[in-house]
Amino acid sequence: MRKVLGINDGRKPRVPAFFCIKSLDIMKLVWFLLDTGSIFSILNESEALLMGIEPTTLPYAKVESIGFGGTFKHRMINRSVELIFKTSENDFYKIPQSGFRVCSPEDKDPEKRKRMVELTPCVVGMDVLSKFEIHIYKKKIELISFEP
Amino acid sequence: MQTLDREKMKHCITLSTEDMEYLTANYDELARKYDKKWIIISDKKVVSAAESLEEVVNALKKIRHPECAVVEYMTTEPIAMFF
C-alpha cells in the first residue's frame, strides 16, 4: 500500500511533490493544495518563476477555464512533466503528465493581478487525485494509491 | 536547478516537511511579523523576507537547498478564498 503524507493546517490541506521537467533540468519541491473541485492540476505563477519559467512566454491553452470569478485562460508547459510523491514506505510514486497548466492571472489592474499572484496556490486536481483514496484528518492528509 | 538523486530527494522532503510544519504551527505570529511579505523558510526558521518575488529569487540563490525551501506569501488580511 503506497501512502503519501501531507499536512492539514485547517485552512490549506497540502501535499509535497517534486515538479520535474527533465528536458529543462527542472526539479523543485512544490506544496500543492488538494482540490477535489478542480478537474486539472495547475502550477501558480510564483512557483513557475522560482523554477526559472517565465509564465508570460508560455502559450495559452486551447481551452478556456472557469472558476469563481469567471472564465480565464491558463497557459501550458508543453513538455513532459512528472509529479513525484514520496511514500511513507520511503519510495517514490511518479505521475507522468504530457503537459502542465500554469495559472498566470490577467487583470488590467496591476494591484489586483499582484494580489492574485501572491495568493493563488498550486493545486492538485482530480487528474492526479483520482489515483488515490483521499483521507483528510485534523492535522494530516493521507493519499493512498489505488495501484499496488 | 539540478536534478536530485533519490537520497537527496528523500532528504529534501524531510527538510521541507519540517519547514512546512514550522510555518503552519507559527502561521499567525509569522503573518503579523511579516505581513504582506514573501518569506523563505529553511531549517525551521525564516531566512529571508522580501517585498517582491524578484527579491525571493535572488535570496534563494544564497541558501543551501533552494529547491527544498518553503516560500510563502504572508498576510493578516482576512480573505475568503475559493478554488
XYZ file of N, CA and C in Angstrom:
693
model
N 0.855 -1.195 0.000
C 0.000 0.000 0.000
C 0.891 1.245 0.000
N 0.806 2.039 -1.073
C 1.639 3.234 -1.148
C 0.871 4.427 -0.606
N 1.441 5.021 0.426
C 0.745 6.108 1.111
C 1.594 7.384 1.038
N 0.959 8.470 0.606
C 1.635 9.766 0.545
C 1.082 10.623 1.678
N 1.973 11.276 2.409
C 1.533 12.071 3.551
C 1.614 13.562 3.252
N 0.641 14.301 3.759
C 0.639 15.750 3.626
C 0.277 16.395 4.947
N 0.121 17.709 4.919
C -0.157 18.480 6.141
C -1.471 19.227 5.970
N -2.309 19.150 6.992
C -3.543 19.939 7.005
C -3.487 20.893 8.193
N -3.447 22.196 7.885
C -3.402 23.176 8.986
C -4.811 23.722 9.278
N -5.800 23.114 8.672
C -7.176 23.557 8.894
C -7.626 24.599 7.885
N -6.681 25.142 7.114
C -7.037 26.118 6.082
C -6.663 25.580 4.703
N -5.453 25.038 4.636
C -4.960 24.551 3.348
C -4.407 23.143 3.506
N -5.155 22.133 3.076
C -4.589 20.782 3.072
C -3.598 20.663 1.909
N -2.341 20.452 2.248
C -1.318 20.474 1.199
C -0.443 19.220 1.229
N 0.043 18.866 0.067
C 0.885 17.681 -0.065
C 2.121 18.067 -0.893
N 3.310 17.571 -0.479
C 4.509 17.917 -1.257
C 4.746 16.963 -2.421
N 5.196 17.504 -3.524
C 5.578 16.670 -4.673
C 6.686 17.379 -5.436
N 7.594 16.575 -5.965
C 8.616 17.164 -6.843
C 7.982 17.428 -8.196
N 8.203 18.633 -8.692
C 7.737 19.011 -10.023
C 8.957 18.913 -10.934
N 8.921 17.961 -11.863
C 10.111 17.681 -12.676
C 9.837 17.871 -14.166
N 10.705 18.649 -14.785
C 10.711 18.720 -16.252
C 12.125 18.333 -16.666
N 12.293 17.063 -17.028
C 13.648 16.567 -17.317
C 14.294 17.325 -18.472
N 13.485 17.627 -19.500
C 14.060 18.273 -20.685
C 14.583 19.671 -20.389
N 14.153 20.261 -19.296
C 14.642 21.596 -18.916
C 15.523 21.532 -17.662
N 15.788 20.308 -17.192
C 16.591 20.101 -15.981
C 15.995 20.866 -14.785
N 14.682 20.768 -14.684
C 13.990 21.437 -13.578
C 13.469 20.383 -12.611
N 13.790 20.573 -11.348
C 13.235 19.710 -10.301
C 13.094 20.555 -9.043
N 11.867 20.772 -8.626
C 11.643 21.598 -7.438
C 10.511 21.001 -6.617
N 10.686 21.056 -5.325
C 9.621 20.582 -4.444
C 8.527 21.657 -4.366
N 7.295 21.229 -4.554
C 6.163 22.162 -4.542
C 5.106 21.623 -3.580
N 4.512 22.510 -2.792
C 3.405 22.110 -1.919
C 2.105 22.417 -2.647
N 1.354 21.374 -2.952
C 0.112 21.513 -3.718
C -1.101 21.447 -2.797
N -2.022 22.355 -3.024
C -3.309 22.309 -2.337
C -4.154 21.177 -2.929
N -4.769 20.380 -2.082
C -5.674 19.330 -2.569
C -6.991 19.983 -2.956
N -7.392 19.824 -4.194
C -8.631 20.456 -4.643
C -9.471 19.458 -5.438
N -10.391 18.818 -4.744
C -11.236 17.829 -5.419
C -12.269 18.503 -6.335
N -12.352 19.832 -6.262
C -13.275 20.566 -7.140
C -12.646 20.958 -8.467
N -11.345 20.739 -8.597
C -10.658 21.067 -9.858
C -10.497 19.808 -10.695
N -10.774 19.925 -11.976
C -10.589 18.780 -12.869
C -9.096 18.557 -13.107
N -8.370 19.659 -13.264
C -6.942 19.567 -13.580
C -6.082 20.189 -12.490
N -4.813 19.797 -12.505
C -3.827 20.387 -11.606
C -3.227 21.612 -12.277
N -2.708 22.508 -11.452
C -2.165 23.740 -12.017
C -1.035 24.267 -11.144
N -0.039 24.830 -11.809
C 1.097 25.447 -11.125
C 0.829 26.944 -11.064
N 1.119 27.574 -9.938
C 0.878 29.019 -9.891
C 2.064 29.787 -10.467
N 1.856 31.063 -10.689
C 2.888 31.878 -11.349
C 4.142 31.991 -10.500
N 3.963 32.116 -9.180
C 5.145 32.326 -8.344
C 6.056 31.093 -8.372
N 5.489 29.894 -8.298
C 6.336 28.695 -8.349
C 7.010 28.569 -9.712
N 6.278 28.907 -10.771
C 6.883 28.853 -12.108
C 8.095 29.786 -12.172
N 7.937 30.994 -11.645
C 9.045 31.962 -11.663
C 10.227 31.461 -10.832
N 9.931 30.848 -9.685
C 11.011 30.327 -8.837
C 11.766 29.187 -9.521
N 11.097 28.500 -10.456
C 11.775 27.435 -11.223
C 12.527 27.991 -12.426
N 12.369 29.280 -12.662
C 13.032 29.890 -13.815
C 12.177 29.878 -15.068
N 10.886 29.590 -14.905
C 9.966 29.601 -16.053
C 9.214 30.928 -16.029
N 9.297 31.672 -17.123
C 8.563 32.946 -17.217
C 7.189 32.641 -17.824
N 6.128 32.674 -17.001
C 4.810 32.232 -17.495
C 4.304 33.001 -18.716
N 4.669 34.277 -18.826
C 4.132 35.055 -19.949
C 4.729 34.612 -21.292
N 5.791 33.815 -21.253
C 6.371 33.308 -22.510
C 5.715 31.988 -22.936
N 4.890 31.415 -22.056
C 4.250 30.132 -22.378
C 3.014 30.356 -23.249
N 2.694 29.391 -24.118
C 1.486 29.536 -24.938
C 0.224 29.362 -24.100
N -0.861 29.946 -24.608
C -2.150 29.743 -23.951
C -2.669 28.333 -24.235
N -3.423 27.795 -23.297
C -4.098 26.525 -23.535
C -5.215 26.752 -24.554
N -5.571 25.670 -25.249
C -6.602 25.817 -26.288
C -7.979 26.014 -25.675
N -8.170 25.419 -24.507
C -9.497 25.519 -23.885
C -9.492 26.566 -22.776
N -10.650 27.150 -22.572
C -10.812 28.155 -21.536
C -11.063 27.455 -20.196
N -10.739 28.122 -19.114
C -11.011 27.578 -17.780
C -12.103 28.401 -17.128
N -12.748 27.784 -16.156
C -13.779 28.515 -15.428
C -13.588 28.287 -13.932
N -13.781 29.351 -13.176
C -13.681 29.263 -11.724
C -14.565 30.334 -11.123
N -14.583 30.396 -9.805
C -15.310 31.517 -9.191
C -14.629 32.793 -9.665
N -15.356 33.729 -10.135
C -14.760 34.943 -10.683
C -14.889 34.987 -12.189
N -15.222 33.861 -12.809
C -15.471 33.877 -14.244
C -14.538 32.976 -15.020
N -14.480 33.230 -16.319
C -13.625 32.411 -17.177
C -12.245 33.062 -17.269
N -11.255 32.242 -17.528
C -9.907 32.770 -17.731
C -9.129 31.818 -18.623
N -8.038 32.317 -19.147
C -7.171 31.496 -19.990
C -5.935 31.136 -19.186
N -5.636 29.868 -19.128
C -4.386 29.490 -18.469
C -3.339 29.209 -19.544
N -2.100 29.082 -19.109
C -1.022 28.795 -20.047
C -0.559 27.350 -19.888
N 0.242 26.885 -20.835
C 0.651 25.481 -20.830
C 2.162 25.332 -20.906
N 2.693 24.447 -20.079
C 4.065 23.967 -20.278
C 3.917 22.752 -21.187
N 4.268 22.894 -22.444
C 4.091 21.785 -23.394
C 5.315 20.873 -23.390
N 5.589 20.320 -22.271
C 6.714 19.399 -22.076
C 6.225 18.248 -21.196
N 6.957 17.152 -21.224
C 6.638 16.060 -20.301
C 7.006 16.494 -18.884
N 6.048 16.338 -17.995
C 6.239 16.721 -16.590
C 5.981 15.483 -15.741
N 6.745 15.350 -14.675
C 6.456 14.280 -13.702
C 6.203 14.915 -12.344
N 5.132 14.476 -11.697
C 4.938 14.799 -10.289
C 5.429 13.579 -9.520
N 6.357 13.797 -8.610
C 6.933 12.665 -7.866
C 6.616 12.836 -6.385
N 5.834 11.901 -5.876
C 5.441 11.918 -4.463
C 6.312 10.928 -3.702
N 6.693 11.292 -2.485
C 7.405 10.331 -1.629
C 6.356 9.567 -0.828
N 6.544 8.265 -0.737
C 5.580 7.471 0.023
C 6.101 7.226 1.439
N 5.194 6.832 2.316
C 5.595 6.562 3.699
C 6.464 5.311 3.790
N 6.532 4.528 2.695
C 7.405 3.355 2.642
C 8.794 3.751 2.133
N 9.053 5.069 2.098
C 10.347 5.609 1.677
C 10.662 5.321 0.211
N 9.618 5.229 -0.582
C 9.789 5.034 -2.015
C 9.168 6.255 -2.723
N 9.185 6.225 -4.048
C 8.613 7.343 -4.790
C 7.513 6.857 -5.731
N 6.506 7.689 -5.888
C 5.392 7.374 -6.769
C 5.305 8.488 -7.810
N 5.534 8.101 -9.073
C 5.606 9.105 -10.140
C 4.299 9.156 -10.927
N 3.845 10.358 -11.182
C 2.669 10.532 -12.037
C 3.086 11.383 -13.238
N 3.218 10.736 -14.409
C 3.626 11.496 -15.596
C 2.471 12.314 -16.171
N 2.800 13.472 -16.669
C 1.815 14.350 -17.300
C 2.383 14.777 -18.649
N 1.533 14.820 -19.679
C 2.047 15.175 -21.005
C 2.258 16.682 -21.158
N 1.760 17.437 -20.238
C 1.958 18.891 -20.206
C 1.453 19.356 -18.857
N 1.577 20.652 -18.570
C 1.078 21.088 -17.258
C 0.555 22.514 -17.367
N -0.556 22.753 -16.718
C -1.180 24.072 -16.761
C -0.502 25.030 -15.788
N -0.404 26.282 -16.214
C 0.163 27.327 -15.358
C -0.835 28.471 -15.279
N -1.142 28.863 -14.052
C -2.082 29.971 -13.853
C -1.293 31.273 -13.825
N -1.534 32.114 -14.799
C -0.878 33.418 -14.851
C -1.985 34.467 -14.927
N -2.384 34.987 -13.765
C -3.561 35.869 -13.734
C -3.415 37.079 -14.658
N -4.515 37.407 -15.299
C -4.501 38.591 -16.160
C -5.565 39.537 -15.663
N -5.129 40.625 -15.115
C -6.073 41.622 -14.644
C -5.534 42.983 -15.091
N -6.420 43.795 -15.603
C -5.962 45.104 -16.080
C -5.427 45.948 -14.936
N -5.951 45.709 -13.757
C -5.493 46.441 -12.577
C -4.239 45.734 -12.030
N -3.058 46.378 -12.104
C -1.823 45.702 -11.687
C -1.824 45.292 -10.216
N -2.515 46.057 -9.373
C -2.572 45.707 -7.947
C -3.355 44.416 -7.730
N -4.479 44.294 -8.465
C -5.295 43.074 -8.353
C -4.521 41.870 -8.885
N -3.815 42.080 -9.988
C -3.012 40.987 -10.544
C -1.926 40.552 -9.549
N -1.289 41.536 -8.916
C -0.241 41.238 -7.932
C -0.812 40.404 -6.778
N -2.003 40.776 -6.315
C -2.640 40.035 -5.214
C -2.972 38.604 -5.627
N -3.413 38.454 -6.882
C -3.719 37.110 -7.371
C -2.455 36.236 -7.408
N -1.342 36.830 -7.863
C -0.080 36.080 -7.919
C 0.358 35.697 -6.501
N 0.147 36.608 -5.563
C 0.560 36.344 -4.176
C -0.268 35.242 -3.518
N -1.544 35.176 -3.869
C -2.452 34.312 -3.104
C -2.894 33.033 -3.815
N -2.694 32.955 -5.123
C -3.146 31.755 -5.837
C -2.239 30.560 -5.506
N -2.814 29.467 -5.029
C -1.974 28.298 -4.692
C -1.708 27.412 -5.907
N -0.735 26.526 -5.767
C -0.598 25.412 -6.718
C -1.624 24.374 -6.293
N -2.209 23.714 -7.259
C -3.336 22.831 -6.957
C -3.133 21.460 -7.597
N -3.398 20.405 -6.837
C -3.576 19.094 -7.492
C -5.075 18.819 -7.575
N -5.528 18.647 -8.790
C -6.942 18.396 -9.052
C -7.198 16.916 -9.258
N -8.351 16.607 -9.781
C -8.784 15.210 -9.889
C -7.993 14.412 -10.929
N -7.292 15.093 -11.856
C -6.434 14.346 -12.790
C -5.373 13.562 -12.025
N -4.956 14.079 -10.886
C -3.974 13.415 -10.024
C -4.670 12.689 -8.870
N -5.620 13.377 -8.241
C -6.228 12.819 -7.020
C -7.060 11.566 -7.281
N -7.531 11.392 -8.535
C -8.335 10.205 -8.833
C -7.509 8.924 -8.742
N -6.204 9.066 -8.652
C -5.339 7.881 -8.498
C -5.206 7.464 -7.033
N -5.833 8.228 -6.148
C -5.672 7.968 -4.718
C -7.015 7.874 -3.987
N -6.977 7.120 -2.891
C -8.011 7.212 -1.860
C -7.571 8.404 -0.997
N -8.479 9.321 -0.703
C -8.076 10.555 -0.016
C -8.607 10.557 1.419
N -7.702 10.749 2.364
C -8.101 10.852 3.770
C -7.596 12.183 4.312
N -8.514 13.024 4.755
C -8.118 14.309 5.341
C -8.438 14.272 6.828
N -7.412 14.336 7.639
C -7.554 14.343 9.089
C -7.348 15.764 9.600
N -7.473 15.914 10.923
C -7.368 17.253 11.500
C -6.013 17.910 11.200
N -4.954 17.142 11.305
C -3.609 17.710 11.142
C -2.841 17.151 9.953
N -3.338 16.063 9.380
C -2.558 15.452 8.303
C -3.468 14.967 7.181
N -2.812 14.604 6.103
C -3.507 14.065 4.927
C -2.845 12.744 4.563
N -3.638 11.804 4.139
C -3.080 10.570 3.592
C -3.692 10.344 2.214
N -2.820 10.161 1.248
C -3.263 9.766 -0.092
C -2.788 8.336 -0.303
N -3.717 7.419 -0.487
C -3.349 6.010 -0.633
C -3.584 5.605 -2.084
N -2.498 5.185 -2.723
C -2.567 4.856 -4.142
C -3.468 3.646 -4.383
N -4.302 3.711 -5.436
C -5.124 2.559 -5.809
C -4.278 1.454 -6.426
N -3.119 1.869 -6.987
C -2.225 0.875 -7.593
C -1.455 0.164 -6.490
N -1.232 -1.155 -6.626
C -0.493 -1.882 -5.565
C 0.981 -1.469 -5.524
N 18.611 24.686 -11.730
C 18.051 23.818 -10.680
C 18.344 22.363 -11.046
N 19.274 21.756 -10.336
C 19.756 20.440 -10.754
C 18.813 19.303 -10.345
N 18.909 18.212 -11.103
C 18.147 17.017 -10.761
C 18.773 16.363 -9.527
N 17.912 15.895 -8.618
C 18.399 15.312 -7.368
C 18.359 13.796 -7.447
N 19.291 13.133 -6.766
C 19.200 11.681 -6.693
C 18.200 11.299 -5.599
N 17.922 9.997 -5.488
C 16.844 9.539 -4.592
C 17.091 9.920 -3.130
N 18.318 9.779 -2.681
C 18.608 10.092 -1.275
C 18.425 11.581 -1.008
N 18.862 12.399 -1.958
C 18.697 13.849 -1.797
C 17.223 14.242 -1.847
N 16.460 13.513 -2.691
C 15.014 13.795 -2.755
C 14.344 13.483 -1.425
N 14.713 12.344 -0.830
C 14.135 11.976 0.475
C 14.494 13.011 1.524
N 15.760 13.429 1.515
C 16.233 14.426 2.476
C 15.488 15.753 2.268
N 15.291 16.082 1.012
C 14.611 17.343 0.656
C 13.170 17.349 1.187
N 12.468 16.252 1.015
C 11.076 16.167 1.501
C 11.048 16.259 3.018
N 11.988 15.588 3.683
C 12.047 15.642 5.153
C 12.265 17.082 5.610
N 13.238 17.761 5.004
C 13.524 19.159 5.381
C 12.309 20.050 5.137
N 11.719 19.901 3.962
C 10.604 20.768 3.594
C 9.374 20.522 4.469
N 9.153 19.257 4.825
C 8.013 18.938 5.696
C 8.210 19.578 7.071
N 9.432 19.534 7.579
C 9.721 20.186 8.868
C 9.481 21.691 8.760
N 9.885 22.265 7.628
C 9.702 23.708 7.439
C 8.213 24.067 7.294
N 7.457 23.206 6.599
C 6.025 23.462 6.455
C 5.316 23.312 7.805
N 5.752 22.343 8.603
C 5.178 22.182 9.952
C 5.479 23.406 10.814
N 6.687 23.934 10.667
C 7.058 25.156 11.405
C 6.145 26.319 10.965
N 5.931 26.437 9.652
C 5.070 27.510 9.134
C 3.642 27.379 9.668
N 3.075 26.195 9.573
C 1.675 26.038 9.986
C 1.508 26.215 11.498
N 2.509 25.782 12.263
C 2.421 25.903 13.729
C 2.551 27.367 14.177
N 3.242 28.167 13.376
C 3.521 29.555 13.783
C 2.908 30.575 12.831
N 1.889 30.144 12.080
C 1.389 30.977 10.990
C 0.940 32.374 11.459
N 0.137 32.426 12.511
C -0.418 33.721 12.937
C 0.689 34.689 13.364
N 1.616 34.184 14.138
C 2.721 35.025 14.608
C 3.579 35.508 13.421
N 3.868 34.591 12.498
C 4.680 34.949 11.333
C 3.943 35.933 10.424
N 2.615 35.750 10.318
C 1.825 36.663 9.471
C 1.850 38.082 10.043
N 1.785 38.177 11.358
C 1.858 39.512 11.983
C 3.236 40.145 11.758
N 4.263 39.325 11.922
C 5.634 39.840 11.814
C 6.007 40.184 10.367
N 5.525 39.364 9.428
C 5.926 39.541 8.024
C 4.718 39.864 7.146
N 3.821 40.660 7.679
C 2.584 40.983 6.945
C 2.899 41.582 5.565
N 2.247 41.036 4.551
C 2.393 41.482 3.154
C 3.813 41.299 2.618
N 4.466 40.257 3.090
C 5.809 39.934 2.590
C 5.879 38.450 2.196
N 6.793 38.165 1.277
C 7.142 36.781 0.966
C 8.188 36.349 1.981
N 8.066 35.137 2.486
C 9.109 34.640 3.374
C 9.670 33.328 2.830
N 10.935 33.099 3.136
C 11.584 31.822 2.811
C 11.898 31.146 4.127
N 11.418 29.917 4.284
C 11.710 29.145 5.488
C 12.653 28.005 5.112
N 13.729 27.915 5.855
C 14.694 26.840 5.655
C 15.286 26.503 7.025
N 15.486 25.223 7.301
C 15.981 24.781 8.620
C 15.101 25.307 9.757
N 13.822 25.280 9.562
C 12.815 25.642 10.575
C 12.971 27.065 11.089
N 13.370 27.962 10.212
C 13.387 29.385 10.564
C 13.223 30.234 9.298
N 12.770 31.464 9.519
C 12.640 32.387 8.389
C 14.035 32.904 8.067
N 14.505 32.591 6.868
C 15.861 33.009 6.499
C 15.853 34.268 5.646
N 14.683 34.621 5.131
C 14.611 35.834 4.321
C 13.160 36.288 4.209
N 12.977 37.602 4.177
C 11.649 38.184 3.936
C 11.797 39.202 2.820
N 10.862 39.210 1.907
C 11.016 40.054 0.713
C 9.695 40.684 0.318
N 9.822 41.847 -0.300
C 8.640 42.568 -0.777
C 8.151 42.001 -2.114
N 9.072 41.456 -2.890
C 8.698 41.022 -4.239
C 9.260 39.643 -4.542
N 8.684 39.015 -5.567
C 9.164 37.703 -5.991
C 10.581 37.767 -6.552
N 10.913 38.895 -7.179
C 12.267 39.046 -7.721
C 13.290 38.964 -6.583
N 12.952 39.588 -5.455
C 13.846 39.524 -4.289
C 13.946 38.087 -3.767
N 12.816 37.355 -3.818
C 12.815 35.960 -3.358
C 13.760 35.128 -4.233
N 13.665 35.324 -5.560
C 14.525 34.577 -6.489
C 15.998 34.815 -6.131
N 16.360 36.064 -5.875
C 17.755 36.378 -5.525
C 18.135 35.799 -4.167
N 17.212 35.872 -3.207
C 17.504 35.354 -1.862
C 17.691 33.846 -1.887
N 16.930 33.157 -2.732
C 17.035 31.689 -2.805
C 18.415 31.237 -3.289
N 19.061 32.101 -4.082
C 20.395 31.736 -4.598
C 21.420 31.631 -3.474
N 21.094 32.252 -2.340
C 22.077 32.290 -1.236
C 21.861 31.178 -0.207
N 20.804 30.372 -0.370
C 20.571 29.345 0.649
C 20.999 27.973 0.142
N 21.159 27.043 1.104
C 21.800 25.760 0.807
C 20.944 24.851 -0.090
N 19.676 24.736 0.198
C 18.812 23.840 -0.588
C 17.615 24.633 -1.119
N 17.832 25.464 -2.128
C 16.729 26.323 -2.598
C 15.530 25.549 -3.116
N 15.800 24.345 -3.699
C 14.702 23.557 -4.270
C 13.819 22.931 -3.195
N 14.285 22.953 -1.941
C 13.524 22.332 -0.839
C 12.873 23.383 0.070
N 13.272 24.637 -0.059
C 12.796 25.668 0.868
C 11.295 25.920 0.691
N 10.659 26.332 1.765
C 9.248 26.707 1.700
C 9.171 28.218 1.477
N 8.446 28.607 0.439
C 8.242 30.031 0.137
C 6.757 30.315 0.275
N 6.421 31.342 1.039
C 5.011 31.626 1.286
C 4.788 33.133 1.354
N 3.669 33.590 0.791
C 3.278 34.989 0.939
C 2.428 35.108 2.194
N 2.804 36.013 3.093
C 2.121 36.126 4.375
C 1.198 37.347 4.372
N 0.029 37.163 4.925
C -0.881 38.294 5.079
C -1.810 38.064 6.263
N -2.089 39.153 6.965
C -3.056 39.071 8.070
C -4.450 39.425 7.574
N -4.511 39.877 6.312
C -5.782 40.297 5.728
C -6.748 39.111 5.626
N -7.948 39.258 6.202
C -8.895 38.141 6.057
C -9.454 38.085 4.632
N -9.132 37.027 3.936
C -9.587 36.891 2.546
C -10.318 35.569 2.409
N -11.502 35.630 1.849
C -12.240 34.390 1.573
C -11.735 33.854 0.248
N -11.171 32.658 0.272
C -10.616 32.101 -0.958
C -11.412 30.893 -1.406
N -11.725 30.857 -2.686
C -12.453 29.723 -3.261
C -11.679 29.214 -4.464
N -11.322 27.959 -4.427
C -10.658 27.390 -5.605
C -11.320 26.080 -5.968
